[in-house]
Structures are given as structure tokens and as C-alpha cells.
GROMACS .gro file of C-alpha atoms in nm:
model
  357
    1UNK     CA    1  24.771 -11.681  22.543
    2UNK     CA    2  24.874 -11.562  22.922
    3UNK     CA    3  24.948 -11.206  22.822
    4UNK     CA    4  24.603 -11.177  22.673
    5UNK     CA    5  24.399 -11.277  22.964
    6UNK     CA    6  24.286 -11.069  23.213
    7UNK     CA    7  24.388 -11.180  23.529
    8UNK     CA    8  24.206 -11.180  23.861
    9UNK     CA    9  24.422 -11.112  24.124
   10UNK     CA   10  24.816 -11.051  24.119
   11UNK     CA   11  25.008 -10.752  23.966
   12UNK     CA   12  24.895 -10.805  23.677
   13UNK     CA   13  24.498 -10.810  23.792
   14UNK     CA   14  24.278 -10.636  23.536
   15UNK     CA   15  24.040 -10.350  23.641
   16UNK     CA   16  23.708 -10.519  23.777
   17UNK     CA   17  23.427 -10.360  23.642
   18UNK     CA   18  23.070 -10.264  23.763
   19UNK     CA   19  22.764 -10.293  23.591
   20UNK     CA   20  22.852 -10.533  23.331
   21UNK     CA   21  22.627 -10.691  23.072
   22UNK     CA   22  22.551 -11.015  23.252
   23UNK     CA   23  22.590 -11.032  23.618
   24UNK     CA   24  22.727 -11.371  23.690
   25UNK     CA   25  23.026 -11.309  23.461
   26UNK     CA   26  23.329 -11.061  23.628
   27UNK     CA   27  23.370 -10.837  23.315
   28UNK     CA   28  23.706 -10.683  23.381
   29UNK     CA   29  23.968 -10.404  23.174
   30UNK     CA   30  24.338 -10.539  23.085
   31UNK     CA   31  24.578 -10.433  23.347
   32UNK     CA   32  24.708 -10.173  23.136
   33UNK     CA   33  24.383 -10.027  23.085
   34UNK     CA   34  24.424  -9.806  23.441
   35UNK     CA   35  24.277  -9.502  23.249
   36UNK     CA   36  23.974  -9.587  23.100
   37UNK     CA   37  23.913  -9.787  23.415
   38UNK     CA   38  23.931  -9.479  23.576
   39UNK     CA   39  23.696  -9.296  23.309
   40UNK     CA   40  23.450  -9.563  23.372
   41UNK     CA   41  23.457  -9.553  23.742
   42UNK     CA   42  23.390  -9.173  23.735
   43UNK     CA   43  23.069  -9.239  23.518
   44UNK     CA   44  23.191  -9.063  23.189
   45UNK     CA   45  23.273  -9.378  22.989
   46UNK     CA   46  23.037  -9.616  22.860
   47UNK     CA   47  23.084  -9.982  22.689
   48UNK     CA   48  22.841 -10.104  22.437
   49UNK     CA   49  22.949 -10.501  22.390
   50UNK     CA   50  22.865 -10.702  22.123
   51UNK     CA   51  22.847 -10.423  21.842
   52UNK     CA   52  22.909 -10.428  21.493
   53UNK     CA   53  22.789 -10.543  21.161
   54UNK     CA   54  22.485 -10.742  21.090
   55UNK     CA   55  22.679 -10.821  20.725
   56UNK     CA   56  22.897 -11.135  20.766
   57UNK     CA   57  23.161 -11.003  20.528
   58UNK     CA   58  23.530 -11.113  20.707
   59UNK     CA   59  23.700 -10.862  20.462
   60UNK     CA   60  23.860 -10.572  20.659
   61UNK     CA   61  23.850 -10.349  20.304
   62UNK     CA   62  23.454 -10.398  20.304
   63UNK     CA   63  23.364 -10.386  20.611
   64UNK     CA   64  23.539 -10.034  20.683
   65UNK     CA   65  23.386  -9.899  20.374
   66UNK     CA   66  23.041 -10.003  20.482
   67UNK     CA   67  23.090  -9.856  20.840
   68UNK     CA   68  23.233  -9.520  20.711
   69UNK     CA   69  22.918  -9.552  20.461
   70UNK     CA   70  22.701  -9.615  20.765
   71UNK     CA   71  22.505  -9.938  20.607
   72UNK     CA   72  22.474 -10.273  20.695
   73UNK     CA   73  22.492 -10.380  20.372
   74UNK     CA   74  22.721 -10.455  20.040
   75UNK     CA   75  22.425 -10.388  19.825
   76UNK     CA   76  22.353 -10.044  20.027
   77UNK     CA   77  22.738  -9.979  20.032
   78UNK     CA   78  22.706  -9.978  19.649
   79UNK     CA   79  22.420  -9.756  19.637
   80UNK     CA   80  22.615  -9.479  19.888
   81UNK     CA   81  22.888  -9.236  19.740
   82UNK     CA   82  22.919  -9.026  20.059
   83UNK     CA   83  22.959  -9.070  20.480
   84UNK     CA   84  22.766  -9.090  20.727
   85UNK     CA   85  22.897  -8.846  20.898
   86UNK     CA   86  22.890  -8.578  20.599
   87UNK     CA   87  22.491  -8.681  20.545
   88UNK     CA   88  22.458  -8.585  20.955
   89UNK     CA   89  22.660  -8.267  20.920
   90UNK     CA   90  22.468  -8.144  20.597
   91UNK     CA   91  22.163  -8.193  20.739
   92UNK     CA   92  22.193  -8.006  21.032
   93UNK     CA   93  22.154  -7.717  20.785
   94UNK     CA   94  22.469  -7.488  20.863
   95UNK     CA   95  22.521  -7.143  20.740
   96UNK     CA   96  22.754  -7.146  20.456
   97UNK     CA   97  23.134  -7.113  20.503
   98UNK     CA   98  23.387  -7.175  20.783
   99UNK     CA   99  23.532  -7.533  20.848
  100UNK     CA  100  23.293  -7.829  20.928
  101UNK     CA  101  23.554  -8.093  21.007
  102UNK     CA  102  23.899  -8.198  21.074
  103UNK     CA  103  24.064  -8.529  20.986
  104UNK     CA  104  24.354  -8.555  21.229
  105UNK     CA  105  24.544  -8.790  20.975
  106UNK     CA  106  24.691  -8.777  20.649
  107UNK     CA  107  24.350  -8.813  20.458
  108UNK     CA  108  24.004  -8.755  20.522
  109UNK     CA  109  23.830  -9.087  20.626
  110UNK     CA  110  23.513  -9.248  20.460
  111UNK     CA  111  23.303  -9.133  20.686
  112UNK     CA  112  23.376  -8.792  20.578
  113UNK     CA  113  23.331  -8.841  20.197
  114UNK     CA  114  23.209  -8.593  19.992
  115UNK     CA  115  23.180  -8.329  20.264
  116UNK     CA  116  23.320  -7.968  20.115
  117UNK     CA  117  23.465  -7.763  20.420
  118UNK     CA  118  23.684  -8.056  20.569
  119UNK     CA  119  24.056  -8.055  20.589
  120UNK     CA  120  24.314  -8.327  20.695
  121UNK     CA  121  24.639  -8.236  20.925
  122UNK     CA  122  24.803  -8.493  21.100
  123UNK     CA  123  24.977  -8.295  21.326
  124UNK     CA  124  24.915  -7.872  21.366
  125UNK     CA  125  25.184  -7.786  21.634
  126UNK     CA  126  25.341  -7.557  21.400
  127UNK     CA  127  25.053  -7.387  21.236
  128UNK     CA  128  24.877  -7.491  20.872
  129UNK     CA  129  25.115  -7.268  20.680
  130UNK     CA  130  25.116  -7.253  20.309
  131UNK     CA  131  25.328  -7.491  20.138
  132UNK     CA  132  25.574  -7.266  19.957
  133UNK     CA  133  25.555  -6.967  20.161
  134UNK     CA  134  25.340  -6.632  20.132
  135UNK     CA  135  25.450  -6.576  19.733
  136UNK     CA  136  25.306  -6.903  19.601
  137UNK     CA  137  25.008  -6.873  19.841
  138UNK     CA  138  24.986  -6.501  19.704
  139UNK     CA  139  25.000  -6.664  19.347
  140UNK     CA  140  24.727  -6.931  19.424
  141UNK     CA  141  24.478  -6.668  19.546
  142UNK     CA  142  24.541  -6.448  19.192
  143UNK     CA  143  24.477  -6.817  18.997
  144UNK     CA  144  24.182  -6.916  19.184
  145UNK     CA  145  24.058  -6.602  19.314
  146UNK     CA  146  23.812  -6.511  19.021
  147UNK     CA  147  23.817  -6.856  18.839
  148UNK     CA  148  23.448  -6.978  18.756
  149UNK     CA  149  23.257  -7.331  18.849
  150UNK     CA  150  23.354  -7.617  19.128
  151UNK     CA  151  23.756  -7.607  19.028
  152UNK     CA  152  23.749  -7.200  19.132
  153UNK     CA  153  23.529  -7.277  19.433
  154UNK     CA  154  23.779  -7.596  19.536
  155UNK     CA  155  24.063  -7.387  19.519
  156UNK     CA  156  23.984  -7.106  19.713
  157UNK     CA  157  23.863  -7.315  19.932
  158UNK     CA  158  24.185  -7.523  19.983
  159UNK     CA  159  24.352  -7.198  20.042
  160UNK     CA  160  24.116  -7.052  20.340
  161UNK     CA  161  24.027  -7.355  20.537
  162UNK     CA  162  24.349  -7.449  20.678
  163UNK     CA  163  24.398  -7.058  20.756
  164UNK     CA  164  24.104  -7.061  20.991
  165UNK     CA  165  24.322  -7.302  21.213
  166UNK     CA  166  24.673  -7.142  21.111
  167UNK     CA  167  24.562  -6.789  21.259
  168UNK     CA  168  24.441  -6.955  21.611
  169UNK     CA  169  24.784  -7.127  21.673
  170UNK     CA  170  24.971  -6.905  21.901
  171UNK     CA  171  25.326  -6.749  21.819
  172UNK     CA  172  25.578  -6.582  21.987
  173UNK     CA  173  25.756  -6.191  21.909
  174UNK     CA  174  25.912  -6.420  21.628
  175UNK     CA  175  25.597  -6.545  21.481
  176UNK     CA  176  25.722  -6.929  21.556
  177UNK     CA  177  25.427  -7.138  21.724
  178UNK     CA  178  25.441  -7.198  22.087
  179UNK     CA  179  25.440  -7.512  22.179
  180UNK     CA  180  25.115  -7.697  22.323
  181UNK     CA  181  24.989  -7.632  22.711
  182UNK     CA  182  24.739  -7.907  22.823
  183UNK     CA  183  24.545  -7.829  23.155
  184UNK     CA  184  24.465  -7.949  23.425
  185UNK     CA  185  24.806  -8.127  23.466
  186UNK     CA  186  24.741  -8.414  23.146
  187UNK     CA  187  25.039  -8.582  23.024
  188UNK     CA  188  25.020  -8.723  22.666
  189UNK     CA  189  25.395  -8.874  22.696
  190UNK     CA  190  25.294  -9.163  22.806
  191UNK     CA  191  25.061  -9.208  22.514
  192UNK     CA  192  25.331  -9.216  22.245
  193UNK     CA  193  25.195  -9.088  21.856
  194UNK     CA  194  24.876  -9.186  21.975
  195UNK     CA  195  24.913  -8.884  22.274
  196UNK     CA  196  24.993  -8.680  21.999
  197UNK     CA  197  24.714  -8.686  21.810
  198UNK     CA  198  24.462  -8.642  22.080
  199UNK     CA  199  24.695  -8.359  22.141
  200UNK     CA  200  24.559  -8.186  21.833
  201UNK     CA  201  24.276  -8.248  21.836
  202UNK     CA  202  24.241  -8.130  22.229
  203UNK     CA  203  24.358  -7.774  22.069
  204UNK     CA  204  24.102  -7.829  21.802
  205UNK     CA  205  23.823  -7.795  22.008
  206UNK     CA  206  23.959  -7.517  22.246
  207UNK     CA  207  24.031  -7.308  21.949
  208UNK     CA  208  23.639  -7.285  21.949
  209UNK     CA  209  23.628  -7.265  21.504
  210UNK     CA  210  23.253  -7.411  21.477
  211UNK     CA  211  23.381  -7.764  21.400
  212UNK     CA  212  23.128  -8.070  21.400
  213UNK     CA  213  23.375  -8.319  21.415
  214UNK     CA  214  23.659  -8.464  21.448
  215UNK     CA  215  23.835  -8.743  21.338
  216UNK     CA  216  24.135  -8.954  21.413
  217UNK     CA  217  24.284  -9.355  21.364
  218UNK     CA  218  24.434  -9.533  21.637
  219UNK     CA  219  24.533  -9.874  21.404
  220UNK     CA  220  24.760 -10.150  21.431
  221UNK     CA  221  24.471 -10.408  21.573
  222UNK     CA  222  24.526 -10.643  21.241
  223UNK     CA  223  24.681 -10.897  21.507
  224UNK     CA  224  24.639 -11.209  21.250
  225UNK     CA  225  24.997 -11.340  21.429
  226UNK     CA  226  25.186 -11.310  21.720
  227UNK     CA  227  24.900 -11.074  21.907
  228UNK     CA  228  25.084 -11.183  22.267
  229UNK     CA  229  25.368 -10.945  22.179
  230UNK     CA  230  25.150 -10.620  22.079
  231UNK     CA  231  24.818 -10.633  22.251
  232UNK     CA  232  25.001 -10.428  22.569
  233UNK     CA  233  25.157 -10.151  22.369
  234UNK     CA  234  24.826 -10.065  22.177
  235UNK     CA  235  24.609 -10.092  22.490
  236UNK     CA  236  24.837  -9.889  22.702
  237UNK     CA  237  24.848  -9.579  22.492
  238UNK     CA  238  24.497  -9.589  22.425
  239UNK     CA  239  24.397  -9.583  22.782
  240UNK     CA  240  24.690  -9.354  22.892
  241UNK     CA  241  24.575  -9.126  22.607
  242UNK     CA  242  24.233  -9.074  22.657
  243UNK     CA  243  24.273  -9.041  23.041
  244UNK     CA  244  24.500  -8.743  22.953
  245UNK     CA  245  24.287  -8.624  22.655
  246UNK     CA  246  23.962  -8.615  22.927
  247UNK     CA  247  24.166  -8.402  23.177
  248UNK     CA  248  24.297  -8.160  22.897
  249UNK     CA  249  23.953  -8.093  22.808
  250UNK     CA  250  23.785  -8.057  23.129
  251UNK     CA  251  23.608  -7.699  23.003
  252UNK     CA  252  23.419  -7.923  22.730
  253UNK     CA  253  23.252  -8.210  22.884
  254UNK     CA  254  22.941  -8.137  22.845
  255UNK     CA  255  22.965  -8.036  22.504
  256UNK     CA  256  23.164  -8.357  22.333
  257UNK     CA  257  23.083  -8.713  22.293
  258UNK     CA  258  23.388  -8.947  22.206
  259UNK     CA  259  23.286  -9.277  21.998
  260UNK     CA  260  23.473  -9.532  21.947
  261UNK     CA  261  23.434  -9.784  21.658
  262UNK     CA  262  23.589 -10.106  21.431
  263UNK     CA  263  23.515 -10.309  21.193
  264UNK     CA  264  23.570 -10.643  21.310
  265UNK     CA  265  23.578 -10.754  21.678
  266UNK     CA  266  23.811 -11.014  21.826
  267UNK     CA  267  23.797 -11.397  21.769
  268UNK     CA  268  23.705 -11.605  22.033
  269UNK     CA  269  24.059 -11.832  21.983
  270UNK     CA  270  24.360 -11.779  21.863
  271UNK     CA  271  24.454 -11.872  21.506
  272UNK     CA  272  24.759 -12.136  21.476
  273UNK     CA  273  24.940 -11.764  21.409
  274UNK     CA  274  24.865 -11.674  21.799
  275UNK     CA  275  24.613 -11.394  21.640
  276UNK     CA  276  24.300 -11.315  21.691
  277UNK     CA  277  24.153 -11.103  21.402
  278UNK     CA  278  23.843 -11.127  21.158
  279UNK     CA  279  23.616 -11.178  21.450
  280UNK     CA  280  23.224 -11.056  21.406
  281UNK     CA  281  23.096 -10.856  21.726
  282UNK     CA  282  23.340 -10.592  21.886
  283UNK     CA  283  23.331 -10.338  22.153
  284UNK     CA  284  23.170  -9.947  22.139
  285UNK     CA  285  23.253  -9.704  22.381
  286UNK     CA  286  23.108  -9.353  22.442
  287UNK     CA  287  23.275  -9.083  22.654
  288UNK     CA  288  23.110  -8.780  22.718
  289UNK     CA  289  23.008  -8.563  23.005
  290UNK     CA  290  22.648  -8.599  22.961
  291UNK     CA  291  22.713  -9.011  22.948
  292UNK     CA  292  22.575  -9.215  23.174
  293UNK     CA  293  22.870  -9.429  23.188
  294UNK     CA  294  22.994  -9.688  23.409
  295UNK     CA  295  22.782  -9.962  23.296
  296UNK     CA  296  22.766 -10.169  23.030
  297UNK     CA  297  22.454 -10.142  22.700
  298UNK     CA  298  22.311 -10.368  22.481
  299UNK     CA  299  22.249 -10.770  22.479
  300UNK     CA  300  22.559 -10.995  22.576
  301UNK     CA  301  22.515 -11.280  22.347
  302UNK     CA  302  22.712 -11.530  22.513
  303UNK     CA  303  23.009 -11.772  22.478
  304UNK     CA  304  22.864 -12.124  22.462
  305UNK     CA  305  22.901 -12.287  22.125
  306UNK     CA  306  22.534 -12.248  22.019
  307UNK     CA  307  22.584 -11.896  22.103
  308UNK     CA  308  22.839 -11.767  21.875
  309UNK     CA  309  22.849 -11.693  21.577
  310UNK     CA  310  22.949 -11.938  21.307
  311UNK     CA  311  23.035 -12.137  21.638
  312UNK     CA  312  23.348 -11.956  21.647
  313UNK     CA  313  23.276 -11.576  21.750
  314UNK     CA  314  23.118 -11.292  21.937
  315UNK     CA  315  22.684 -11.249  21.786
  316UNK     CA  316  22.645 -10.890  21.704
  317UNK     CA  317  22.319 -10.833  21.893
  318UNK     CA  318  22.374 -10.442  21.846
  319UNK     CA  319  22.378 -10.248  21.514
  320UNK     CA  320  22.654 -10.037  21.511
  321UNK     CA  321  22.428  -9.765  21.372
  322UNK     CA  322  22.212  -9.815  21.681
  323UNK     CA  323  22.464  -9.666  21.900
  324UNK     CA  324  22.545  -9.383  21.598
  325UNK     CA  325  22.188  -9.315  21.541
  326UNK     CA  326  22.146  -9.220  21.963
  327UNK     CA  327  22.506  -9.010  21.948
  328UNK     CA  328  22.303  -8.821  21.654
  329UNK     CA  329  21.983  -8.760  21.809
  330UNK     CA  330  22.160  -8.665  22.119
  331UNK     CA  331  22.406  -8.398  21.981
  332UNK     CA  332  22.167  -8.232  21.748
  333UNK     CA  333  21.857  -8.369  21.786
  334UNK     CA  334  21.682  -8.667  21.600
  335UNK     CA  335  21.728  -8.729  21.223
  336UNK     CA  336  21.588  -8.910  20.965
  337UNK     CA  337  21.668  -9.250  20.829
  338UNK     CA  338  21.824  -9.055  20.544
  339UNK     CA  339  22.182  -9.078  20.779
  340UNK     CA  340  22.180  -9.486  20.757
  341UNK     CA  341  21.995  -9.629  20.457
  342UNK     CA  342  21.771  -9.881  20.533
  343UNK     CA  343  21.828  -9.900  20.887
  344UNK     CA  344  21.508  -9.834  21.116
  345UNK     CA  345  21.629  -9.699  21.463
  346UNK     CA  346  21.348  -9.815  21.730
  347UNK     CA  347  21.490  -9.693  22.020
  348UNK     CA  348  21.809  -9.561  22.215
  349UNK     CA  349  21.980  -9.775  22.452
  350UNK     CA  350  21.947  -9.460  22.729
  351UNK     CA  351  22.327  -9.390  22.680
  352UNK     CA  352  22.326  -9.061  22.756
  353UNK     CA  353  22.166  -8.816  23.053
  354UNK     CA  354  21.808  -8.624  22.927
  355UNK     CA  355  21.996  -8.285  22.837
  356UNK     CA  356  22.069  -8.225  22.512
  357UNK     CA  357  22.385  -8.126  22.392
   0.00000   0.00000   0.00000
């Protein structure tokens, strides 16, 4: 379809880009990518192609669960009742107490499963305030305060995690929240809801509460039909967004990494439904200010018939828990294989600069 290819010269020209995984092909960023092209240029953004699952499962249901689960496998999946991001924030061994996470979304993803201190809020521009007011809260505390065993311990809980983030939302005389200040001149408009999410969780990390991480959903990719009409309005907020989220945060380079992830990549052709969905590899991409970006990682596969997959797609030639595995050992220093079952990390792709987070 015309609006899905990337042109190479007119208007509508997408962003060339250096450094690409195989030299004689001109790898190039939809025009409305501007942002990330700009990210990339600058050296802070990094694309690993060709990424995903080594499972062939085409069902979107499975293959987030394994991802969230971080294994490459249904058998594995049905051995692991937690994330893979709660196994990597446990075993760094924090002190007890405080908040560990934030889902920005209605519900804590997969990948945080079974991890305690973790809240979800879609939105904090006005505060985390008690549902009901400062009488039922007052009433909670007197039910749960002394109450034995994991039901007394969830319940206090549920009532001093979102406080931590209430008390660092600023208010005015009044006591209403003020609204939002980005730096650095950022402007999230452009973004839409997705501008407003980064939003939060740009305040997140400048209100400095020990998180770990961070999560968020940018959705709407299940293009099975009619992908011509949508693929512009999901790529231009996502590169508009991020742009702006990278300025915001300009203080914090050094000490965030930014990875992006899905379960499926794109097919090769469209469907009779002008979609392109269910297809095997995808497209990684790490921002950070210790990335060395503007390049390209991992093995491109090809496009020739022998060359893809089932004859019809992308060849994952790069574990998606290869490029997790060097985000981990980066951030807080190696782990064990205990963070992916049965996946055997051999090396890093070199990703990132030598200085640890």
C-alpha cells in the first residue's frame, strides 16, 4: 500500500538512516517518524531488527504472556507464575518498603506479576487521592491497620503506596494540584493520549521515589485490515512523544534506558484485508543516554523467499531476551539465568557505552 512505504525522495521522503544492518539496503524511518529520526541522529536511540520470539505461536494472547513471562517457550510459560521484570527487581535485593514500580495504565502488566510494592495509575495529574475521601481512608487504616497475615499486609499496603506519589504532586494555597511543567521547552500536544502518558511517567522519575520501573502501552498495532488508514496516526504520536519525553527529561539521561518491545512483528504483505499483522520478527529499540545509538544491532535476515520465515515473514535471528538480558546487566549489573528460564545469554550485542548505570 502507498501510504505504507517509505518513500525516497518527495515530501513525503522517509528519514534515511545511518548505520543500518546491511549496507547495500537504504534502511529509512516513515516520514512521520521526524522525532525518533532525530533521537537516532543524536546517538541516543538504538534499533535492534529482526527481534522477537524463537516460539512460532501466531496467537497475540500467547505470545504476550510468554514475553511478559520472559520465555521462549509455551512449555516454560506454563512453568512461570511471575514477570520478568518482578524476578529482576527482587533480585536486586532491595531494602524492604517504599514503591518498586509503576504501571502507567489501568492494570499492572505481566511483566510485573506477582511483584508486592507496584501500583497502577493511568494518569496522576491530580494526585493518587483516596477514593472516598480522608474518612473512608481513615476507616481503612483502623480495618487493616493491626489485621494479621498477607490480607493485613495487602491492605496497608494498598493504602501507603499510592501516598508516596500523592504527597510529591504539587498543590497550590488551595491544596488543588498544579498542573504539569515539562522542561526544556517539550511539547506532548502533539502526541495525543500517548503524550499524556509519557507525561506521567516524565514526573515519575523527577519525583525521585526509588522506582525500578516503569511501565506503559502504546497499542492499537492489531492492523489485521485497512492498516493504510492508521499506520500514520500511531507512528506520529509515538515519535512526536518520545522526542518530547527525551527533552523533558534531559536531567536523567544517563540514568534511564527506554525499551521498546511486541509480540509479533509486521508481515511481509498485506492480507486481502490491506493488514499486516501476525508477522514473526519485529523491531527493538533502546533509548538511553549511555546508548550507543545511531546504528542498527543484531543479524538482518533478509527478504528473499528462502530467507523468511515460513516463506512469508521477517526470521527472528535475535532473542528478545538477548536484548533484555544486556538492558539487565547494564542497569544493575549481570544476573543469573534465573530472570529468563532456559535461556543462555552468550554475549551482549555492545548496545550500550562501558559505564554502568
Amino acid at each position: 500500500a502507498s501510504e505504507l512505504r517509505v518513500l525516497t525522495d518527495g515530501k513525503d521522503a522517509g528519514y534515511s538512516l545511518a548505520n543500518g544492518p546491511a549496507p547495500h539496503i537504504d534502511f529509512r524511518l516513515h516520514a512521520s517518524a521526524g522525532g525518533m529520526a532525530e533521537l537516532y541522529k543524536q546517538g541516543n536511540l538504538a534499533f535492534i531488527h529482526a527481534c522477537g520470539l524463537t516460539d512460532s505461536t501466531r496467537s497475540h494472547f500467547v505470545a504476550t504472556d510468554m514475553i511478559e513471562c520472559g520465555v521462549g517457550t509455551e512449555i516454560d510459560l506454563s512453568r512461570t507464575d511471575n514477570g520478568w521484570l518482578t524476578r529482576a527487581i527482587e533480585a536486586e535485593g532491595s531494602a524492604s518498603g517504599g514503591l518498586q514500580a509503576v504501571a502507567v495504565a489501568g492494570a499492572a502488566a505481566g511483566d510485573l506479576e506477582g511483584l508486592n510494592r507496584v501500583i497502577a495509575a493511568p494518569d496522576i495529574s491530580n494526585g493518587l487521592p483516596y477514593i472516598g475521601g480522608a474518612g473512608i481512608a481513615t476507616a481503612l487504616w483502623d480495618m487493616y491497620r493491626n489485621y494479621p497475615g498477607p490480607i493485613g499486609d495487602a491492605g496497608r499496603q494498598a493504602l501507603q503506596l499510592p501516598a508516596i506519589i500523592d504527597q510529591k504532586v504539587l498543590r497550590d494555597a488551595q491544596g488543588h494540584p498544579i498542573a504539569y511543567q515539562a522542561e526544556n521547552g517539550a511539547n506532548y500536544d502533539p502526541a495525543g493520549g500517548f503524550g499524556n502518558t509519557l507525561k506521567s511517567v516524565a514526573r515519575l522519575i523527577k519525583m525521585d521515589v526509588g522506582l525500578r520501573a516503569i511501565t506503559l502501552d502504546y497499542g492499537n498495532w492489531d492492523t489485521h485490515e485497512y492498516q493504510t488508514g492508521r499506520f500514520r496516526g500511531l507512528v506520529e504520536p509515538l515519535s512526536n512523544g518520545l522526542a518530547a519525553f527525551w527533552n523533558d527529561i534531559a536531567a536523567y539521561h544517563k540514568s534511564i534506558v527506554v525499551v521498546s518491545l511486541t509480540e509479533f512483528g509486521r508481515r511481509l504483505r498485506n492480507n486481502k484485508s490491506n493488514g499486516t499483522d501476525h508477522g514473526r520478527a519485529g523491531l527493538m529499540f533502546v533509548l538511553g543516554g549511555r546508548v550507543q545509538g545511531g546504528k542498527f544491532y543484531g543479524t538482518w535476515p533478509g527478504l528473499s523467499s528462502g530467507q523468511l520465515d515460513e516463506g512469508v515473514d521477517l526470521a527472528v535471528t535475535t532473542d528478545y531476551r538477548r536484548v533484555l538480558t544486556e538492558v539487565l546487566n547494564h542497569t544493575d549489573g549481570p544476573k543469573s539465568g534465573a530472570i529468563f528460564p532456559n535461556y543462555k545469554h552468550e554475549n551482549d550485542l555492545g548496545i550500550f557505552q562501558n559505564q554502568p548505570i
